[in-house]
PDB file of C-alpha atoms in Angstrom:
ATOM      1  CA  UNK A   1      64.109 -20.928-148.467  1.00 44.00           C
ATOM      2  CA  UNK A   2      61.992 -20.521-151.667  1.00 45.00           C
ATOM      3  CA  UNK A   3      58.564 -21.805-151.687  1.00 43.00           C
ATOM      4  CA  UNK A   4      57.508 -24.385-154.311  1.00 46.00           C
ATOM      5  CA  UNK A   5      55.656 -21.547-156.138  1.00 49.00           C
ATOM      6  CA  UNK A   6      58.857 -19.563-156.279  1.00 38.00           C
ATOM      7  CA  UNK A   7      60.613 -22.460-157.713  1.00 39.00           C
ATOM      8  CA  UNK A   8      57.993 -22.770-160.303  1.00 44.00           C
ATOM      9  CA  UNK A   9      58.226 -19.182-161.245  1.00 39.00           C
ATOM     10  CA  UNK A  10      62.136 -19.561-161.440  1.00 38.00           C
ATOM     11  CA  UNK A  11      61.582 -22.526-163.757  1.00 42.00           C
ATOM     12  CA  UNK A  12      59.236 -20.392-165.922  1.00 43.00           C
ATOM     13  CA  UNK A  13      61.690 -17.635-166.041  1.00 37.00           C
ATOM     14  CA  UNK A  14      64.610 -19.939-167.046  1.00 41.00           C
ATOM     15  CA  UNK A  15      62.258 -21.427-169.794  1.00 45.00           C
ATOM     16  CA  UNK A  16      61.619 -17.755-171.004  1.00 41.00           C
ATOM     17  CA  UNK A  17      65.435 -17.050-171.123  1.00 42.00           C
ATOM     18  CA  UNK A  18      65.883 -20.429-172.996  1.00 44.00           C
ATOM     19  CA  UNK A  19      63.251 -19.478-175.493  1.00 48.00           C
ATOM     20  CA  UNK A  20      65.106 -16.192-176.235  1.00 48.00           C
ATOM     21  CA  UNK A  21      68.759 -17.599-176.780  1.00 56.00           C
ATOM     22  CA  UNK A  22      71.086 -20.407-176.729  1.00 58.00           C
ATOM     23  CA  UNK A  23      70.881 -22.750-173.718  1.00 73.00           C
ATOM     24  CA  UNK A  24      72.114 -26.175-172.647  1.00 81.00           C
ATOM     25  CA  UNK A  25      71.973 -28.842-172.290  1.00 94.00           C
ATOM     26  CA  UNK A  26      70.528 -28.977-175.929  1.00 94.00           C
ATOM     27  CA  UNK A  27      70.751 -30.547-179.288  1.00 95.00           C
ATOM     28  CA  UNK A  28      71.011 -28.674-182.380  1.00 95.00           C
ATOM     29  CA  UNK A  29      70.127 -30.254-185.717  1.00 97.00           C
ATOM     30  CA  UNK A  30      71.055 -28.806-188.996  1.00 96.00           C
ATOM     31  CA  UNK A  31      69.325 -30.245-192.094  1.00 96.00           C
ATOM     32  CA  UNK A  32      71.312 -32.003-194.887  1.00 96.00           C
ATOM     33  CA  UNK A  33      68.452 -32.210-197.376  1.00 91.00           C
ATOM     34  CA  UNK A  34      66.203 -29.159-196.719  1.00 87.00           C
ATOM     35  CA  UNK A  35      63.627 -31.338-195.080  1.00 87.00           C
ATOM     36  CA  UNK A  36      63.155 -29.011-192.182  1.00 94.00           C
ATOM     37  CA  UNK A  37      64.476 -25.766-190.555  1.00 93.00           C
ATOM     38  CA  UNK A  38      67.465 -25.969-187.977  1.00 95.00           C
ATOM     39  CA  UNK A  39      66.299 -27.097-184.652  1.00 96.00           C
ATOM     40  CA  UNK A  40      67.377 -26.163-181.125  1.00 94.00           C
ATOM     41  CA  UNK A  41      65.945 -28.904-178.764  1.00 95.00           C
ATOM     42  CA  UNK A  42      66.380 -28.210-175.161  1.00 94.00           C
ATOM     43  CA  UNK A  43      67.145 -31.350-173.046  1.00 94.00           C
ATOM     44  CA  UNK A  44      66.777 -29.716-169.547  1.00 89.00           C
ATOM     45  CA  UNK A  45      65.897 -32.207-166.903  1.00 86.00           C
ATOM     46  CA  UNK A  46      62.382 -30.684-166.418  1.00 85.00           C
ATOM     47  CA  UNK A  47      61.634 -31.564-170.078  1.00 81.00           C
ATOM     48  CA  UNK A  48      62.285 -35.193-169.639  1.00 87.00           C
ATOM     49  CA  UNK A  49      63.007 -37.246-172.825  1.00 95.00           C
ATOM     50  CA  UNK A  50      62.244 -35.435-175.993  1.00 96.00           C
ATOM     51  CA  UNK A  51      60.099 -37.326-178.444  1.00 96.00           C
ATOM     52  CA  UNK A  52      61.088 -37.384-182.025  1.00 97.00           C
ATOM     53  CA  UNK A  53      58.264 -38.153-184.499  1.00 97.00           C
ATOM     54  CA  UNK A  54      55.902 -36.980-187.254  1.00 95.00           C
ATOM     55  CA  UNK A  55      53.133 -34.401-186.967  1.00 93.00           C
ATOM     56  CA  UNK A  56      49.819 -36.072-186.230  1.00 92.00           C
ATOM     57  CA  UNK A  57      47.639 -33.046-184.665  1.00 92.00           C
ATOM     58  CA  UNK A  58      47.839 -29.560-183.330  1.00 92.00           C
ATOM     59  CA  UNK A  59      49.978 -30.367-180.502  1.00 91.00           C
ATOM     60  CA  UNK A  60      52.788 -31.816-182.603  1.00 93.00           C
ATOM     61  CA  UNK A  61      53.240 -29.026-185.187  1.00 94.00           C
ATOM     62  CA  UNK A  62      56.789 -29.004-186.199  1.00 95.00           C
ATOM     63  CA  UNK A  63      58.822 -26.159-184.607  1.00 94.00           C
ATOM     64  CA  UNK A  64      62.438 -24.998-184.201  1.00 94.00           C
ATOM     65  CA  UNK A  65      62.356 -26.109-180.738  1.00 94.00           C
ATOM     66  CA  UNK A  66      60.662 -29.469-180.793  1.00 95.00           C
ATOM     67  CA  UNK A  67      61.436 -32.905-182.027  1.00 96.00           C
ATOM     68  CA  UNK A  68      58.375 -33.079-184.502  1.00 97.00           C
ATOM     69  CA  UNK A  69      58.915 -33.134-188.315  1.00 96.00           C
ATOM     70  CA  UNK A  70      56.497 -32.917-191.305  1.00 94.00           C
ATOM     71  CA  UNK A  71      57.594 -36.191-192.829  1.00 94.00           C
ATOM     72  CA  UNK A  72      55.721 -39.247-194.005  1.00 94.00           C
ATOM     73  CA  UNK A  73      58.639 -41.537-193.450  1.00 95.00           C
ATOM     74  CA  UNK A  74      58.804 -40.903-189.575  1.00 96.00           C
ATOM     75  CA  UNK A  75      56.787 -42.805-187.172  1.00 96.00           C
ATOM     76  CA  UNK A  76      54.274 -40.915-184.894  1.00 95.00           C
ATOM     77  CA  UNK A  77      56.645 -41.959-182.052  1.00 96.00           C
ATOM     78  CA  UNK A  78      59.974 -42.458-183.775  1.00 97.00           C
ATOM     79  CA  UNK A  79      62.764 -41.829-181.269  1.00 98.00           C
ATOM     80  CA  UNK A  80      63.798 -40.283-177.898  1.00 98.00           C
ATOM     81  CA  UNK A  81      66.541 -38.084-177.030  1.00 98.00           C
ATOM     82  CA  UNK A  82      67.777 -36.963-173.587  1.00 96.00           C
ATOM     83  CA  UNK A  83      70.837 -35.849-171.565  1.00 95.00           C
ATOM     84  CA  UNK A  84      72.280 -37.948-168.839  1.00 94.00           C
ATOM     85  CA  UNK A  85      75.469 -37.730-166.970  1.00 93.00           C
ATOM     86  CA  UNK A  86      76.792 -35.083-169.242  1.00 93.00           C
ATOM     87  CA  UNK A  87      76.110 -36.799-172.466  1.00 95.00           C
ATOM     88  CA  UNK A  88      73.380 -36.879-174.883  1.00 97.00           C
ATOM     89  CA  UNK A  89      71.603 -40.152-175.937  1.00 97.00           C
ATOM     90  CA  UNK A  90      69.212 -41.216-178.531  1.00 98.00           C
ATOM     91  CA  UNK A  91      67.078 -44.399-178.936  1.00 98.00           C
ATOM     92  CA  UNK A  92      64.731 -45.703-181.543  1.00 98.00           C
ATOM     93  CA  UNK A  93      61.324 -46.557-180.067  1.00 98.00           C
ATOM     94  CA  UNK A  94      60.124 -49.205-182.438  1.00 97.00           C
ATOM     95  CA  UNK A  95      59.899 -47.108-185.562  1.00 97.00           C
ATOM     96  CA  UNK A  96      59.120 -48.622-188.971  1.00 95.00           C
ATOM     97  CA  UNK A  97      61.722 -46.880-191.112  1.00 97.00           C
ATOM     98  CA  UNK A  98      64.618 -46.628-188.620  1.00 97.00           C
ATOM     99  CA  UNK A  99      67.017 -44.267-186.891  1.00 98.00           C
ATOM    100  CA  UNK A 100      70.549 -44.075-188.368  1.00 98.00           C
ATOM    101  CA  UNK A 101      73.622 -42.641-186.739  1.00 98.00           C
ATOM    102  CA  UNK A 102      76.473 -42.083-189.215  1.00 98.00           C
ATOM    103  CA  UNK A 103      74.697 -44.608-191.634  1.00 97.00           C
ATOM    104  CA  UNK A 104      74.305 -47.259-189.067  1.00 98.00           C
ATOM    105  CA  UNK A 105      70.635 -48.471-188.162  1.00 98.00           C
ATOM    106  CA  UNK A 106      70.127 -48.528-184.497  1.00 98.00           C
ATOM    107  CA  UNK A 107      67.683 -51.359-184.444  1.00 97.00           C
ATOM    108  CA  UNK A 108      65.370 -53.523-186.571  1.00 96.00           C
ATOM    109  CA  UNK A 109      62.016 -52.387-187.662  1.00 94.00           C
ATOM    110  CA  UNK A 110      59.651 -52.403-184.803  1.00 94.00           C
ATOM    111  CA  UNK A 111      62.390 -53.046-182.269  1.00 97.00           C
ATOM    112  CA  UNK A 112      63.317 -50.564-179.554  1.00 98.00           C
ATOM    113  CA  UNK A 113      67.137 -49.905-179.718  1.00 98.00           C
ATOM    114  CA  UNK A 114      69.691 -49.555-177.028  1.00 98.00           C
ATOM    115  CA  UNK A 115      70.604 -46.029-176.028  1.00 98.00           C
ATOM    116  CA  UNK A 116      73.195 -44.532-178.277  1.00 98.00           C
ATOM    117  CA  UNK A 117      75.380 -41.580-177.397  1.00 98.00           C
ATOM    118  CA  UNK A 118      75.270 -38.576-179.972  1.00 98.00           C
ATOM    119  CA  UNK A 119      78.286 -36.428-180.376  1.00 97.00           C
ATOM    120  CA  UNK A 120      79.008 -33.238-182.221  1.00 96.00           C
ATOM    121  CA  UNK A 121      79.733 -34.106-185.870  1.00 96.00           C
ATOM    122  CA  UNK A 122      77.424 -37.050-185.921  1.00 98.00           C
ATOM    123  CA  UNK A 123      74.891 -37.420-188.784  1.00 98.00           C
ATOM    124  CA  UNK A 124      71.364 -38.654-187.852  1.00 98.00           C
ATOM    125  CA  UNK A 125      68.778 -39.786-190.106  1.00 98.00           C
ATOM    126  CA  UNK A 126      65.227 -40.452-189.200  1.00 97.00           C
ATOM    127  CA  UNK A 127      63.446 -42.862-191.760  1.00 97.00           C
ATOM    128  CA  UNK A 128      64.672 -43.602-195.386  1.00 96.00           C
ATOM    129  CA  UNK A 129      64.077 -41.986-198.691  1.00 95.00           C
ATOM    130  CA  UNK A 130      60.917 -43.454-200.467  1.00 95.00           C
ATOM    131  CA  UNK A 131      61.570 -43.847-204.159  1.00 95.00           C
ATOM    132  CA  UNK A 132      58.924 -43.616-206.921  1.00 95.00           C
ATOM    133  CA  UNK A 133      58.267 -46.279-209.526  1.00 95.00           C
ATOM    134  CA  UNK A 134      61.104 -45.064-211.847  1.00 96.00           C
ATOM    135  CA  UNK A 135      63.537 -46.073-208.915  1.00 93.00           C
ATOM    136  CA  UNK A 136      65.068 -42.552-209.148  1.00 93.00           C
ATOM    137  CA  UNK A 137      62.486 -39.960-208.035  1.00 95.00           C
ATOM    138  CA  UNK A 138      62.341 -39.564-204.252  1.00 93.00           C
ATOM    139  CA  UNK A 139      58.628 -39.218-203.307  1.00 94.00           C
ATOM    140  CA  UNK A 140      59.210 -38.749-199.564  1.00 93.00           C
ATOM    141  CA  UNK A 141      62.562 -37.569-198.112  1.00 94.00           C
ATOM    142  CA  UNK A 142      64.084 -38.899-194.884  1.00 96.00           C
ATOM    143  CA  UNK A 143      64.941 -36.307-192.210  1.00 97.00           C
ATOM    144  CA  UNK A 144      68.799 -36.136-192.387  1.00 97.00           C
ATOM    145  CA  UNK A 145      70.658 -33.730-190.082  1.00 97.00           C
ATOM    146  CA  UNK A 146      74.162 -32.846-188.673  1.00 97.00           C
ATOM    147  CA  UNK A 147      74.349 -32.936-184.909  1.00 96.00           C
ATOM    148  CA  UNK A 148      75.809 -30.408-182.402  1.00 95.00           C
ATOM    149  CA  UNK A 149      75.575 -31.285-178.822  1.00 95.00           C
ATOM    150  CA  UNK A 150      75.761 -28.316-176.401  1.00 93.00           C
ATOM    151  CA  UNK A 151      76.300 -29.460-172.847  1.00 92.00           C
ATOM    152  CA  UNK A 152      78.437 -26.519-171.581  1.00 88.00           C
ATOM    153  CA  UNK A 153      78.625 -22.800-172.652  1.00 86.00           C
ATOM    154  CA  UNK A 154      81.978 -23.645-174.257  1.00 87.00           C
ATOM    155  CA  UNK A 155      80.086 -25.804-176.690  1.00 87.00           C
ATOM    156  CA  UNK A 156      78.119 -22.813-177.998  1.00 82.00           C
ATOM    157  CA  UNK A 157      81.362 -22.065-180.093  1.00 80.00           C
ATOM    158  CA  UNK A 158      80.427 -25.117-182.165  1.00 78.00           C
ATOM    159  CA  UNK A 159      77.144 -23.611-183.231  1.00 80.00           C
ATOM    160  CA  UNK A 160      77.219 -22.365-186.884  1.00 75.00           C
ATOM    161  CA  UNK A 161      74.842 -19.430-186.341  1.00 57.00           C
ATOM    162  CA  UNK A 162      77.161 -18.138-183.713  1.00 40.00           C
ATOM    163  CA  UNK A 163      80.348 -17.846-185.986  1.00 34.00           C
ATOM    164  CA  UNK A 164      79.943 -13.959-186.054  1.00 32.00           C
ATOM    165  CA  UNK A 165      78.888 -13.620-182.507  1.00 33.00           C
ATOM    166  CA  UNK A 166      80.812 -13.132-179.239  1.00 35.00           C
ATOM    167  CA  UNK A 167      82.089 -16.782-179.533  1.00 34.00           C
ATOM    168  CA  UNK A 168      84.122 -15.969-182.803  1.00 33.00           C
ATOM    169  CA  UNK A 169      87.717 -16.885-182.421  1.00 31.00           C
ATOM    170  CA  UNK A 170      90.230 -15.437-184.863  1.00 29.00           C
TER     171      UNK A 170
END
């Protein structure tokens, strides 16, 4: 029977493998407004709930595999995403400018929302566009993305960047 130290090493190896290729369960976010680079966020149980929010310090620098964004319209702690029972959920955690799924706000300002199941093809928006005095120019963009949920190896076929890879179907 493996010792706890061996289990820790196995988890580190799995994490290394995940960092070098597609993995699941995970959430892929593809920008709709060039406000960020595409993200692949692991929802593996050892990661717990993934926090979505704006960058506030060196530990929250936005990256392709985390939930942080360089956006003034996001709260520091804006939303949480997790996998449970083969489904991916999101909830707003009392953000100021809201979390929207397919155009519907999950909760009022400063109110934590109920969990909402995310599905491939959904549109998620964190925050709102902030418009200038001319009522036209967008000063600060919301974070808007198309969602791809990857819960099984078969779901990898839904990832746009894999259309030319081994999952390509003719």
